[in-house]
């Protein structure tokens, strides 16, 4: 176990579930800390990403399911039969706390049983803001989900520059504390590994890696938007360096234009980009936020498309080649994507969304976004309890909040009534407080599980 292990919010969830379940698969993108987290609970470890480990397992499969429990099978997807070995062992003996698996792929490899009813999957994401130690969280999402409208208070010294640094540093434990240049090189290597190694490991050989890189870059530019996949595909055909970057405004939206469009023949086909999406989601690199479609008649004319997010906004920043200066100066960059506001605003929203999803999981709550087709009602994150009552969160790249900033939340309150447990504006400001209309204003660093 690493001596400098930083406690993770998922630790408590894992310990609780392992006390009642025979097998848990801890899954998420490579580098989020799955192995270190699982090692703290395991008594026997089999690390299948070590040289020769797969050959040893294949020669003596039963060895994987024997030993002091819990037994950890790390990166199980390196040898697909390990999944079925655990499933069969659980069929024979359903005692709790027997197996921990970790994996960097979201679904069993073809031919393996799903494990339904035997192996329970737990998601692990990059470190949330609360886990990074920027400030002591003063506002608990779990308390907001009670519906009691708890008092909100606290202050933080974290300012806009601090959040920019967190966007660029990312939440991968082994990368975020490195010097800036080293960190950039590691993140670039992380992305290159996905293209050159992990796609083939998932059964898809990328014939033209440049096309995949352009598509990923276009997806990064679409962060925190509901841009259609067809428009992302169009944007991915842009040729690097054709035109200087510029920004124009269209109906309050900013059109970020970095490059000109290549010839139509350079646009990838849907049959090319759809497998990209599938594999990237299986690898947990794409982390789209699905639309909330509530049961009942409170809301109508809702969009059904997801809001686009990568596993970590640091990956989006690297794909777009931006640094702190470019973000703070709002220099336009990247493929042509329409978004409301600046790229920094989009990446800050992605950072907050990533954190809220970690906190919501700890409370057994789901996360979605909400938008009507006309755009008259739009909320960045909807946290949904099992009874379908919700906490709504809007993310604002601002230190102070006025009445115009809470318009969507007030309209949602009028529609949902008692089903809206609480409403929050997440900011880059200093102080947490409640407005006279009851909406909580919370700096991102002060929000926690």
PDB file of N, CA and C in Angstrom, residues 43-127:
ATOM      1  N   UNK A  43      -6.487  -9.011   0.920  1.00  0.00           N
ATOM      2  CA  UNK A  43      -5.480  -9.790   1.642  1.00  0.00           C
ATOM      3  C   UNK A  43      -4.645 -10.648   0.695  1.00  0.00           C
ATOM      4  N   UNK A  44      -5.203 -10.941  -0.482  1.00  0.00           N
ATOM      5  CA  UNK A  44      -4.466 -11.657  -1.528  1.00  0.00           C
ATOM      6  C   UNK A  44      -4.579 -10.837  -2.801  1.00  0.00           C
ATOM      7  N   UNK A  45      -3.445 -10.674  -3.539  1.00  0.00           N
ATOM      8  CA  UNK A  45      -3.459  -9.830  -4.731  1.00  0.00           C
ATOM      9  C   UNK A  45      -2.921 -10.580  -5.935  1.00  0.00           C
ATOM     10  N   UNK A  46      -3.629 -10.448  -7.055  1.00  0.00           N
ATOM     11  CA  UNK A  46      -3.164 -10.940  -8.344  1.00  0.00           C
ATOM     12  C   UNK A  46      -3.231  -9.770  -9.316  1.00  0.00           C
ATOM     13  N   UNK A  47      -2.085  -9.281  -9.751  1.00  0.00           N
ATOM     14  CA  UNK A  47      -2.023  -8.090 -10.608  1.00  0.00           C
ATOM     15  C   UNK A  47      -1.729  -8.538 -12.032  1.00  0.00           C
ATOM     16  N   UNK A  48      -2.773  -8.594 -12.852  1.00  0.00           N
ATOM     17  CA  UNK A  48      -2.648  -9.190 -14.178  1.00  0.00           C
ATOM     18  C   UNK A  48      -1.962  -8.285 -15.191  1.00  0.00           C
ATOM     19  N   UNK A  49      -1.637  -7.058 -14.820  1.00  0.00           N
ATOM     20  CA  UNK A  49      -0.891  -6.203 -15.742  1.00  0.00           C
ATOM     21  C   UNK A  49       0.622  -6.322 -15.537  1.00  0.00           C
ATOM     22  N   UNK A  50       1.047  -7.176 -14.619  1.00  0.00           N
ATOM     23  CA  UNK A  50       2.476  -7.403 -14.433  1.00  0.00           C
ATOM     24  C   UNK A  50       2.990  -8.362 -15.506  1.00  0.00           C
ATOM     25  N   UNK A  51       4.244  -8.199 -15.944  1.00  0.00           N
ATOM     26  CA  UNK A  51       4.788  -9.104 -16.966  1.00  0.00           C
ATOM     27  C   UNK A  51       4.704 -10.563 -16.526  1.00  0.00           C
ATOM     28  N   UNK A  52       4.179 -11.399 -17.399  1.00  0.00           N
ATOM     29  CA  UNK A  52       4.085 -12.830 -17.129  1.00  0.00           C
ATOM     30  C   UNK A  52       2.891 -13.248 -16.302  1.00  0.00           C
ATOM     31  N   UNK A  53       2.140 -12.281 -15.732  1.00  0.00           N
ATOM     32  CA  UNK A  53       1.037 -12.646 -14.836  1.00  0.00           C
ATOM     33  C   UNK A  53      -0.071 -13.396 -15.563  1.00  0.00           C
ATOM     34  N   UNK A  54      -0.372 -12.997 -16.790  1.00  0.00           N
ATOM     35  CA  UNK A  54      -1.427 -13.668 -17.543  1.00  0.00           C
ATOM     36  C   UNK A  54      -1.026 -15.105 -17.854  1.00  0.00           C
ATOM     37  N   UNK A  55       0.221 -15.324 -18.238  1.00  0.00           N
ATOM     38  CA  UNK A  55       0.689 -16.673 -18.537  1.00  0.00           C
ATOM     39  C   UNK A  55       0.593 -17.561 -17.306  1.00  0.00           C
ATOM     40  N   UNK A  56       0.946 -17.039 -16.140  1.00  0.00           N
ATOM     41  CA  UNK A  56       0.839 -17.804 -14.895  1.00  0.00           C
ATOM     42  C   UNK A  56      -0.612 -18.145 -14.602  1.00  0.00           C
ATOM     43  N   UNK A  57      -1.507 -17.160 -14.774  1.00  0.00           N
ATOM     44  CA  UNK A  57      -2.927 -17.399 -14.516  1.00  0.00           C
ATOM     45  C   UNK A  57      -3.487 -18.464 -15.454  1.00  0.00           C
ATOM     46  N   UNK A  58      -3.101 -18.400 -16.734  1.00  0.00           N
ATOM     47  CA  UNK A  58      -3.607 -19.360 -17.710  1.00  0.00           C
ATOM     48  C   UNK A  58      -3.128 -20.777 -17.410  1.00  0.00           C
ATOM     49  N   UNK A  59      -1.940 -20.896 -16.834  1.00  0.00           N
ATOM     50  CA  UNK A  59      -1.410 -22.229 -16.541  1.00  0.00           C
ATOM     51  C   UNK A  59      -2.016 -22.830 -15.276  1.00  0.00           C
ATOM     52  N   UNK A  60      -2.510 -21.972 -14.380  1.00  0.00           N
ATOM     53  CA  UNK A  60      -3.103 -22.466 -13.133  1.00  0.00           C
ATOM     54  C   UNK A  60      -4.262 -21.549 -12.738  1.00  0.00           C
ATOM     55  N   UNK A  61      -5.405 -21.631 -13.474  1.00  0.00           N
ATOM     56  CA  UNK A  61      -6.505 -20.682 -13.261  1.00  0.00           C
ATOM     57  C   UNK A  61      -7.052 -20.676 -11.842  1.00  0.00           C
ATOM     58  N   UNK A  62      -7.136 -21.833 -11.199  1.00  0.00           N
ATOM     59  CA  UNK A  62      -7.747 -21.891  -9.868  1.00  0.00           C
ATOM     60  C   UNK A  62      -6.986 -21.069  -8.843  1.00  0.00           C
ATOM     61  N   UNK A  63      -5.733 -20.805  -9.132  1.00  0.00           N
ATOM     62  CA  UNK A  63      -4.924 -20.007  -8.209  1.00  0.00           C
ATOM     63  C   UNK A  63      -5.517 -18.615  -8.005  1.00  0.00           C
ATOM     64  N   UNK A  64      -6.213 -18.098  -9.006  1.00  0.00           N
ATOM     65  CA  UNK A  64      -6.782 -16.748  -8.905  1.00  0.00           C
ATOM     66  C   UNK A  64      -7.884 -16.650  -7.862  1.00  0.00           C
ATOM     67  N   UNK A  65      -8.541 -17.738  -7.559  1.00  0.00           N
ATOM     68  CA  UNK A  65      -9.687 -17.678  -6.640  1.00  0.00           C
ATOM     69  C   UNK A  65      -9.396 -18.391  -5.324  1.00  0.00           C
ATOM     70  N   UNK A  66      -8.110 -18.601  -5.034  1.00  0.00           N
ATOM     71  CA  UNK A  66      -7.715 -19.241  -3.794  1.00  0.00           C
ATOM     72  C   UNK A  66      -6.837 -18.293  -2.991  1.00  0.00           C
ATOM     73  N   UNK A  67      -6.952 -18.372  -1.660  1.00  0.00           N
ATOM     74  CA  UNK A  67      -6.115 -17.549  -0.802  1.00  0.00           C
ATOM     75  C   UNK A  67      -6.939 -16.806   0.225  1.00  0.00           C
ATOM     76  N   UNK A  68      -6.238 -16.016   1.043  1.00  0.00           N
ATOM     77  CA  UNK A  68      -6.909 -15.221   2.063  1.00  0.00           C
ATOM     78  C   UNK A  68      -7.805 -14.176   1.396  1.00  0.00           C
ATOM     79  N   UNK A  69      -9.013 -14.021   1.901  1.00  0.00           N
ATOM     80  CA  UNK A  69      -9.989 -13.114   1.300  1.00  0.00           C
ATOM     81  C   UNK A  69     -10.060 -11.806   2.082  1.00  0.00           C
ATOM     82  N   UNK A  70     -10.396 -10.716   1.405  1.00  0.00           N
ATOM     83  CA  UNK A  70     -10.761 -10.577  -0.011  1.00  0.00           C
ATOM     84  C   UNK A  70      -9.570 -10.796  -0.951  1.00  0.00           C
ATOM     85  N   UNK A  71      -9.868 -11.397  -2.097  1.00  0.00           N
ATOM     86  CA  UNK A  71      -8.882 -11.643  -3.139  1.00  0.00           C
ATOM     87  C   UNK A  71      -9.036 -10.569  -4.210  1.00  0.00           C
ATOM     88  N   UNK A  72      -7.959  -9.859  -4.496  1.00  0.00           N
ATOM     89  CA  UNK A  72      -7.976  -8.810  -5.523  1.00  0.00           C
ATOM     90  C   UNK A  72      -7.440  -9.370  -6.841  1.00  0.00           C
ATOM     91  N   UNK A  73      -8.224  -9.222  -7.904  1.00  0.00           N
ATOM     92  CA  UNK A  73      -7.754  -9.503  -9.255  1.00  0.00           C
ATOM     93  C   UNK A  73      -7.714  -8.163  -9.975  1.00  0.00           C
ATOM     94  N   UNK A  74      -6.498  -7.643 -10.101  1.00  0.00           N
ATOM     95  CA  UNK A  74      -6.297  -6.298 -10.623  1.00  0.00           C
ATOM     96  C   UNK A  74      -6.179  -6.326 -12.145  1.00  0.00           C
ATOM     97  N   UNK A  75      -6.912  -5.409 -12.805  1.00  0.00           N
ATOM     98  CA  UNK A  75      -6.963  -5.348 -14.273  1.00  0.00           C
ATOM     99  C   UNK A  75      -7.391  -6.700 -14.850  1.00  0.00           C
ATOM    100  N   UNK A  76      -8.539  -7.152 -14.361  1.00  0.00           N
ATOM    101  CA  UNK A  76      -9.039  -8.483 -14.720  1.00  0.00           C
ATOM    102  C   UNK A  76      -9.206  -8.651 -16.229  1.00  0.00           C
ATOM    103  N   UNK A  77      -9.491  -7.567 -16.942  1.00  0.00           N
ATOM    104  CA  UNK A  77      -9.773  -7.685 -18.377  1.00  0.00           C
ATOM    105  C   UNK A  77      -8.545  -8.106 -19.180  1.00  0.00           C
ATOM    106  N   UNK A  78      -7.349  -8.074 -18.549  1.00  0.00           N
ATOM    107  CA  UNK A  78      -6.153  -8.557 -19.240  1.00  0.00           C
ATOM    108  C   UNK A  78      -6.248 -10.057 -19.540  1.00  0.00           C
ATOM    109  N   UNK A  79      -7.049 -10.766 -18.737  1.00  0.00           N
ATOM    110  CA  UNK A  79      -7.289 -12.195 -18.986  1.00  0.00           C
ATOM    111  C   UNK A  79      -8.762 -12.460 -18.727  1.00  0.00           C
ATOM    112  N   UNK A  80      -9.568 -12.410 -19.786  1.00  0.00           N
ATOM    113  CA  UNK A  80     -11.026 -12.446 -19.680  1.00  0.00           C
ATOM    114  C   UNK A  80     -11.568 -13.617 -18.871  1.00  0.00           C
ATOM    115  N   UNK A  81     -10.989 -14.821 -18.914  1.00  0.00           N
ATOM    116  CA  UNK A  81     -11.549 -15.931 -18.129  1.00  0.00           C
ATOM    117  C   UNK A  81     -11.596 -15.679 -16.631  1.00  0.00           C
ATOM    118  N   UNK A  82     -10.825 -14.694 -16.132  1.00  0.00           N
ATOM    119  CA  UNK A  82     -10.840 -14.417 -14.691  1.00  0.00           C
ATOM    120  C   UNK A  82     -12.226 -14.002 -14.215  1.00  0.00           C
ATOM    121  N   UNK A  83     -12.960 -13.296 -15.062  1.00  0.00           N
ATOM    122  CA  UNK A  83     -14.321 -12.861 -14.704  1.00  0.00           C
ATOM    123  C   UNK A  83     -15.216 -14.069 -14.441  1.00  0.00           C
ATOM    124  N   UNK A  84     -15.179 -15.047 -15.353  1.00  0.00           N
ATOM    125  CA  UNK A  84     -16.016 -16.231 -15.184  1.00  0.00           C
ATOM    126  C   UNK A  84     -15.544 -17.104 -14.028  1.00  0.00           C
ATOM    127  N   UNK A  85     -14.239 -17.116 -13.769  1.00  0.00           N
ATOM    128  CA  UNK A  85     -13.741 -17.850 -12.608  1.00  0.00           C
ATOM    129  C   UNK A  85     -14.351 -17.311 -11.319  1.00  0.00           C
ATOM    130  N   UNK A  86     -14.391 -15.984 -11.189  1.00  0.00           N
ATOM    131  CA  UNK A  86     -14.987 -15.370 -10.003  1.00  0.00           C
ATOM    132  C   UNK A  86     -16.481 -15.647  -9.950  1.00  0.00           C
ATOM    133  N   UNK A  87     -17.134 -15.523 -11.088  1.00  0.00           N
ATOM    134  CA  UNK A  87     -18.581 -15.775 -11.108  1.00  0.00           C
ATOM    135  C   UNK A  87     -18.906 -17.187 -10.624  1.00  0.00           C
ATOM    136  N   UNK A  88     -18.164 -18.175 -11.116  1.00  0.00           N
ATOM    137  CA  UNK A  88     -18.428 -19.559 -10.708  1.00  0.00           C
ATOM    138  C   UNK A  88     -18.103 -19.770  -9.236  1.00  0.00           C
ATOM    139  N   UNK A  89     -17.030 -19.131  -8.763  1.00  0.00           N
ATOM    140  CA  UNK A  89     -16.690 -19.258  -7.347  1.00  0.00           C
ATOM    141  C   UNK A  89     -17.785 -18.679  -6.460  1.00  0.00           C
ATOM    142  N   UNK A  90     -18.390 -17.589  -6.901  1.00  0.00           N
ATOM    143  CA  UNK A  90     -19.487 -16.990  -6.146  1.00  0.00           C
ATOM    144  C   UNK A  90     -20.729 -17.878  -6.201  1.00  0.00           C
ATOM    145  N   UNK A  91     -20.980 -18.506  -7.333  1.00  0.00           N
ATOM    146  CA  UNK A  91     -22.107 -19.442  -7.415  1.00  0.00           C
ATOM    147  C   UNK A  91     -21.975 -20.560  -6.378  1.00  0.00           C
ATOM    148  N   UNK A  92     -20.740 -20.996  -6.144  1.00  0.00           N
ATOM    149  CA  UNK A  92     -20.499 -22.093  -5.209  1.00  0.00           C
ATOM    150  C   UNK A  92     -20.510 -21.637  -3.760  1.00  0.00           C
ATOM    151  N   UNK A  93     -20.180 -20.370  -3.525  1.00  0.00           N
ATOM    152  CA  UNK A  93     -20.075 -19.874  -2.144  1.00  0.00           C
ATOM    153  C   UNK A  93     -20.314 -18.372  -2.154  1.00  0.00           C
ATOM    154  N   UNK A  94     -21.452 -17.947  -1.619  1.00  0.00           N
ATOM    155  CA  UNK A  94     -21.839 -16.538  -1.686  1.00  0.00           C
ATOM    156  C   UNK A  94     -21.504 -15.768  -0.403  1.00  0.00           C
ATOM    157  N   UNK A  95     -20.518 -16.257   0.339  1.00  0.00           N
ATOM    158  CA  UNK A  95     -20.093 -15.492   1.513  1.00  0.00           C
ATOM    159  C   UNK A  95     -19.665 -14.078   1.111  1.00  0.00           C
ATOM    160  N   UNK A  96     -19.970 -13.081   1.923  1.00  0.00           N
ATOM    161  CA  UNK A  96     -19.555 -11.710   1.575  1.00  0.00           C
ATOM    162  C   UNK A  96     -18.055 -11.521   1.697  1.00  0.00           C
ATOM    163  N   UNK A  97     -17.556 -10.524   0.959  1.00  0.00           N
ATOM    164  CA  UNK A  97     -16.176 -10.113   1.093  1.00  0.00           C
ATOM    165  C   UNK A  97     -15.160 -11.036   0.478  1.00  0.00           C
ATOM    166  N   UNK A  98     -15.537 -11.773  -0.578  1.00  0.00           N
ATOM    167  CA  UNK A  98     -14.609 -12.754  -1.142  1.00  0.00           C
ATOM    168  C   UNK A  98     -13.688 -12.162  -2.206  1.00  0.00           C
ATOM    169  N   UNK A  99     -14.235 -11.327  -3.116  1.00  0.00           N
ATOM    170  CA  UNK A  99     -13.451 -10.895  -4.268  1.00  0.00           C
ATOM    171  C   UNK A  99     -13.582  -9.401  -4.532  1.00  0.00           C
ATOM    172  N   UNK A 100     -12.465  -8.824  -4.932  1.00  0.00           N
ATOM    173  CA  UNK A 100     -12.418  -7.472  -5.485  1.00  0.00           C
ATOM    174  C   UNK A 100     -11.771  -7.572  -6.862  1.00  0.00           C
ATOM    175  N   UNK A 101     -12.419  -7.031  -7.869  1.00  0.00           N
ATOM    176  CA  UNK A 101     -11.814  -6.940  -9.190  1.00  0.00           C
ATOM    177  C   UNK A 101     -11.653  -5.464  -9.531  1.00  0.00           C
ATOM    178  N   UNK A 102     -10.618  -5.137 -10.247  1.00  0.00           N
ATOM    179  CA  UNK A 102     -10.520  -3.789 -10.804  1.00  0.00           C
ATOM    180  C   UNK A 102     -10.389  -3.910 -12.311  1.00  0.00           C
ATOM    181  N   UNK A 103     -10.967  -2.933 -13.015  1.00  0.00           N
ATOM    182  CA  UNK A 103     -10.910  -2.987 -14.465  1.00  0.00           C
ATOM    183  C   UNK A 103     -10.966  -1.608 -15.084  1.00  0.00           C
ATOM    184  N   UNK A 104     -10.307  -1.463 -16.219  1.00  0.00           N
ATOM    185  CA  UNK A 104     -10.324  -0.210 -16.970  1.00  0.00           C
ATOM    186  C   UNK A 104     -11.179  -0.320 -18.218  1.00  0.00           C
ATOM    187  N   UNK A 105     -12.066  -1.297 -18.248  1.00  0.00           N
ATOM    188  CA  UNK A 105     -13.037  -1.443 -19.332  1.00  0.00           C
ATOM    189  C   UNK A 105     -14.393  -1.680 -18.692  1.00  0.00           C
ATOM    190  N   UNK A 106     -15.444  -1.088 -19.265  1.00  0.00           N
ATOM    191  CA  UNK A 106     -16.743  -1.038 -18.601  1.00  0.00           C
ATOM    192  C   UNK A 106     -17.576  -2.286 -18.745  1.00  0.00           C
ATOM    193  N   UNK A 107     -17.209  -3.183 -19.660  1.00  0.00           N
ATOM    194  CA  UNK A 107     -18.034  -4.356 -19.894  1.00  0.00           C
ATOM    195  C   UNK A 107     -17.143  -5.573 -20.048  1.00  0.00           C
ATOM    196  N   UNK A 108     -17.647  -6.760 -19.656  1.00  0.00           N
ATOM    197  CA  UNK A 108     -16.858  -7.960 -19.866  1.00  0.00           C
ATOM    198  C   UNK A 108     -16.496  -8.137 -21.332  1.00  0.00           C
ATOM    199  N   UNK A 109     -15.306  -8.660 -21.564  1.00  0.00           N
ATOM    200  CA  UNK A 109     -14.872  -8.937 -22.920  1.00  0.00           C
ATOM    201  C   UNK A 109     -15.789  -9.988 -23.529  1.00  0.00           C
ATOM    202  N   UNK A 110     -15.983  -9.917 -24.846  1.00  0.00           N
ATOM    203  CA  UNK A 110     -16.894 -10.815 -25.541  1.00  0.00           C
ATOM    204  C   UNK A 110     -16.648 -12.258 -25.134  1.00  0.00           C
ATOM    205  N   UNK A 111     -17.740 -12.952 -24.818  1.00  0.00           N
ATOM    206  CA  UNK A 111     -17.651 -14.352 -24.447  1.00  0.00           C
ATOM    207  C   UNK A 111     -17.760 -14.584 -22.965  1.00  0.00           C
ATOM    208  N   UNK A 112     -17.510 -13.551 -22.159  1.00  0.00           N
ATOM    209  CA  UNK A 112     -17.620 -13.703 -20.715  1.00  0.00           C
ATOM    210  C   UNK A 112     -19.056 -13.467 -20.278  1.00  0.00           C
ATOM    211  N   UNK A 113     -19.462 -14.143 -19.201  1.00  0.00           N
ATOM    212  CA  UNK A 113     -20.789 -13.952 -18.635  1.00  0.00           C
ATOM    213  C   UNK A 113     -20.884 -12.557 -18.022  1.00  0.00           C
ATOM    214  N   UNK A 114     -22.078 -11.980 -18.007  1.00  0.00           N
ATOM    215  CA  UNK A 114     -22.215 -10.612 -17.478  1.00  0.00           C
ATOM    216  C   UNK A 114     -21.910 -10.517 -15.997  1.00  0.00           C
ATOM    217  N   UNK A 115     -22.093 -11.596 -15.265  1.00  0.00           N
ATOM    218  CA  UNK A 115     -21.869 -11.546 -13.826  1.00  0.00           C
ATOM    219  C   UNK A 115     -23.060 -11.012 -13.050  1.00  0.00           C
ATOM    220  N   UNK A 116     -24.190 -10.797 -13.714  1.00  0.00           N
ATOM    221  CA  UNK A 116     -25.376 -10.250 -13.053  1.00  0.00           C
ATOM    222  C   UNK A 116     -25.759 -11.115 -11.866  1.00  0.00           C
ATOM    223  N   UNK A 117     -25.984 -10.455 -10.727  1.00  0.00           N
ATOM    224  CA  UNK A 117     -26.367 -11.170  -9.528  1.00  0.00           C
ATOM    225  C   UNK A 117     -25.195 -11.752  -8.761  1.00  0.00           C
ATOM    226  N   UNK A 118     -23.999 -11.715  -9.335  1.00  0.00           N
ATOM    227  CA  UNK A 118     -22.821 -12.248  -8.656  1.00  0.00           C
ATOM    228  C   UNK A 118     -21.778 -11.187  -8.397  1.00  0.00           C
ATOM    229  N   UNK A 119     -21.534 -10.331  -9.395  1.00  0.00           N
ATOM    230  CA  UNK A 119     -20.485  -9.319  -9.296  1.00  0.00           C
ATOM    231  C   UNK A 119     -21.132  -7.946  -9.449  1.00  0.00           C
ATOM    232  N   UNK A 120     -20.990  -7.118  -8.443  1.00  0.00           N
ATOM    233  CA  UNK A 120     -21.576  -5.781  -8.440  1.00  0.00           C
ATOM    234  C   UNK A 120     -20.502  -4.764  -8.829  1.00  0.00           C
ATOM    235  N   UNK A 121     -20.828  -3.887  -9.777  1.00  0.00           N
ATOM    236  CA  UNK A 121     -19.876  -2.895 -10.254  1.00  0.00           C
ATOM    237  C   UNK A 121     -19.997  -1.590  -9.469  1.00  0.00           C
ATOM    238  N   UNK A 122     -18.862  -1.036  -9.083  1.00  0.00           N
ATOM    239  CA  UNK A 122     -18.789   0.265  -8.418  1.00  0.00           C
ATOM    240  C   UNK A 122     -17.911   1.162  -9.284  1.00  0.00           C
ATOM    241  N   UNK A 123     -18.382   2.370  -9.539  1.00  0.00           N
ATOM    242  CA  UNK A 123     -17.657   3.314 -10.394  1.00  0.00           C
ATOM    243  C   UNK A 123     -16.665   4.131  -9.571  1.00  0.00           C
ATOM    244  N   UNK A 124     -15.476   4.342 -10.124  1.00  0.00           N
ATOM    245  CA  UNK A 124     -14.491   5.231  -9.507  1.00  0.00           C
ATOM    246  C   UNK A 124     -14.051   6.258 -10.532  1.00  0.00           C
ATOM    247  N   UNK A 125     -14.160   7.524 -10.173  1.00  0.00           N
ATOM    248  CA  UNK A 125     -13.777   8.622 -11.050  1.00  0.00           C
ATOM    249  C   UNK A 125     -12.496   9.282 -10.538  1.00  0.00           C
ATOM    250  N   UNK A 126     -11.898  10.171 -11.349  1.00  0.00           N
ATOM    251  CA  UNK A 126     -10.757  10.941 -10.847  1.00  0.00           C
ATOM    252  C   UNK A 126     -11.114  11.709  -9.578  1.00  0.00           C
ATOM    253  N   UNK A 127     -10.119  12.170  -8.879  1.00  0.00           N
ATOM    254  CA  UNK A 127     -10.328  12.818  -7.576  1.00  0.00           C
ATOM    255  C   UNK A 127     -11.238  14.038  -7.702  1.00  0.00           C
TER     256      UNK A 127
END
